[in-house]
mmCIF file of C-alpha atoms in Angstrom:
data_model
loop_
_atom_site.group_PDB
_atom_site.id
_atom_site.type_symbol
_atom_site.label_atom_id
_atom_site.label_comp_id
_atom_site.label_asym_id
_atom_site.label_seq_id
_atom_site.Cartn_x
_atom_site.Cartn_y
_atom_site.Cartn_z
ATOM 1 C CA MET A 1392 -17.028 -3.339 17.913
ATOM 2 C CA SER A 1393 -18.701 -2.224 14.344
ATOM 3 C CA VAL A 1394 -16.785 -2.881 11.256
ATOM 4 C CA ASP A 1395 -16.459 1.016 10.712
ATOM 5 C CA ARG A 1396 -14.946 1.181 14.169
ATOM 6 C CA ASN A 1397 -12.610 -1.653 13.421
ATOM 7 C CA ALA A 1398 -11.318 -0.003 10.252
ATOM 8 C CA THR A 1399 -10.840 3.274 12.021
ATOM 9 C CA VAL A 1400 -8.787 1.517 14.799
ATOM 10 C CA LEU A 1401 -6.672 -0.438 12.299
ATOM 11 C CA GLY A 1402 -6.156 2.839 10.208
ATOM 12 C CA GLY A 1403 -4.791 4.599 13.131
ATOM 13 C CA LEU A 1404 -2.468 1.662 14.021
ATOM 14 C CA ALA A 1405 -1.295 1.735 10.434
ATOM 15 C CA ARG A 1406 -0.521 5.340 10.510
ATOM 16 C CA ASN A 1407 1.229 5.399 14.015
ATOM 17 C CA PRO A 1408 4.906 5.999 13.673
ATOM 18 C CA ALA A 1409 5.757 3.809 16.526
ATOM 19 C CA LEU A 1410 4.131 0.709 14.717
ATOM 20 C CA PRO A 1411 6.440 -2.277 15.435
ATOM 21 C CA PRO A 1412 7.895 -3.712 11.865
ATOM 22 C CA ASP A 1413 6.182 -7.252 12.931
ATOM 23 C CA LEU A 1414 2.575 -5.638 12.878
ATOM 24 C CA PHE A 1415 3.237 -4.272 9.389
ATOM 25 C CA ASP A 1416 2.409 -7.592 7.912
ATOM 26 C CA ALA A 1417 -0.565 -8.146 10.236
ATOM 27 C CA LEU A 1418 -2.251 -4.838 9.045
ATOM 28 C CA LEU A 1419 -1.196 -5.298 5.391
ATOM 29 C CA ALA A 1420 -4.652 -7.134 4.580
ATOM 30 C CA THR A 1421 -6.993 -4.649 6.279
ATOM 31 C CA ALA A 1422 -5.399 -1.263 6.236
ATOM 32 C CA ALA A 1423 -3.056 -1.209 3.132
ATOM 33 C CA GLU A 1424 -3.973 2.302 2.072
ATOM 34 C CA GLU A 1425 -3.077 3.705 5.309
ATOM 35 C CA LEU A 1426 0.123 1.669 5.310
ATOM 36 C CA ALA A 1427 1.221 3.226 1.935
ATOM 37 C CA GLU A 1428 1.056 6.722 3.477
ATOM 38 C CA ARG A 1429 3.684 5.844 5.985
ATOM 39 C CA ALA A 1430 7.039 7.989 5.735
ATOM 40 C CA ASP A 1431 9.233 5.006 7.078
ATOM 41 C CA LEU A 1432 8.494 2.333 4.413
ATOM 42 C CA THR A 1433 11.358 0.204 3.648
ATOM 43 C CA ALA A 1434 11.676 -1.263 0.043
ATOM 44 C CA GLY A 1435 10.631 -4.527 1.218
ATOM 45 C CA GLN A 1436 7.436 -3.004 2.750
ATOM 46 C CA VAL A 1437 6.691 -1.141 -0.627
ATOM 47 C CA ARG A 1438 7.216 -4.604 -2.344
ATOM 48 C CA ALA A 1439 4.636 -6.065 0.118
ATOM 49 C CA LEU A 1440 2.141 -3.294 -0.410
ATOM 50 C CA VAL A 1441 2.073 -3.569 -4.224
ATOM 51 C CA ALA A 1442 2.111 -7.404 -3.985
ATOM 52 C CA ARG A 1443 -0.924 -7.779 -1.547
ATOM 53 C CA GLY A 1444 -2.307 -4.326 -1.274
ATOM 54 C CA GLY A 1445 -4.142 -3.923 -4.425
ATOM 55 C CA ALA A 1446 -4.347 -1.004 -6.654
ATOM 56 C CA GLY A 1447 -5.220 1.667 -4.122
ATOM 57 C CA PRO A 1448 -1.882 1.481 -2.344
ATOM 58 C CA ALA A 1449 -0.014 1.122 -5.598
ATOM 59 C CA ILE A 1450 -1.430 4.358 -6.899
ATOM 60 C CA ARG A 1451 -0.530 5.868 -3.532
ATOM 61 C CA LEU A 1452 2.996 4.849 -3.772
ATOM 62 C CA VAL A 1453 3.205 6.055 -7.460
ATOM 63 C CA ARG A 1454 2.079 9.386 -6.208
ATOM 64 C CA ARG A 1455 4.467 9.763 -3.502
ATOM 65 C CA GLY A 1456 7.538 8.522 -5.721
ATOM 66 C CA LEU A 1457 8.115 5.264 -4.087
ATOM 67 C CA LEU A 1458 6.955 3.143 -6.784
ATOM 68 C CA HIS A 1459 8.118 4.056 -10.308
ATOM 69 C CA ARG A 1460 6.160 3.450 -13.539
ATOM 70 C CA GLU A 1461 8.828 1.003 -14.729
ATOM 71 C CA ASN A 1462 8.230 -1.071 -11.674
ATOM 72 C CA VAL A 1463 4.576 -1.207 -12.119
ATOM 73 C CA ALA A 1464 4.799 -3.701 -14.922
ATOM 74 C CA GLY A 1465 6.428 -6.362 -12.700
ATOM 75 C CA ALA A 1466 4.170 -5.517 -9.560
ATOM 76 C CA ALA A 1467 1.073 -6.064 -11.959
ATOM 77 C CA ALA A 1468 2.438 -9.329 -13.053
ATOM 78 C CA ALA A 1469 2.777 -10.473 -9.382
ATOM 79 C CA ASN A 1470 -0.689 -8.963 -8.403
ATOM 80 C CA PRO A 1471 -3.361 -9.495 -11.432
ATOM 81 C CA GLY A 1472 -5.547 -7.148 -9.265
ATOM 82 C CA LEU A 1473 -3.400 -4.202 -10.293
ATOM 83 C CA PRO A 1474 -4.250 -1.945 -13.346
ATOM 84 C CA ARG A 1475 -1.975 -1.695 -16.225
ATOM 85 C CA PRO A 1476 1.177 0.372 -15.742
ATOM 86 C CA ALA A 1477 -0.372 3.104 -18.032
ATOM 87 C CA MET A 1478 -3.445 3.249 -16.050
ATOM 88 C CA VAL A 1479 -1.428 3.711 -12.657
ATOM 89 C CA ALA A 1480 0.546 6.341 -14.301
ATOM 90 C CA TYR A 1481 -2.642 8.112 -15.201
ATOM 91 C CA LEU A 1482 -4.346 7.590 -11.935
ATOM 92 C CA ALA A 1483 -1.351 8.755 -10.084
ATOM 93 C CA ARG A 1484 -1.520 12.288 -11.671
#
């Protein structure tokens, strides 16, 4: 299976509302942006996305109101790959 096909399949799994919670962590490394769009995210899953998902999922979570600007500073400290809180707020507009 090609890389693009794998990404499509993993993205589809990440968006599936019937995804079992134990598979969330397995998809975190490969489909974090799709996971950030889920309607059923728990607080723990939001923290995991911010800690391990990188800037893309963090920005999506800010846009959706699931990650607030005041929480981005702590998230950025835990994940040096995240942009600064002001940048996340700007990008989330």
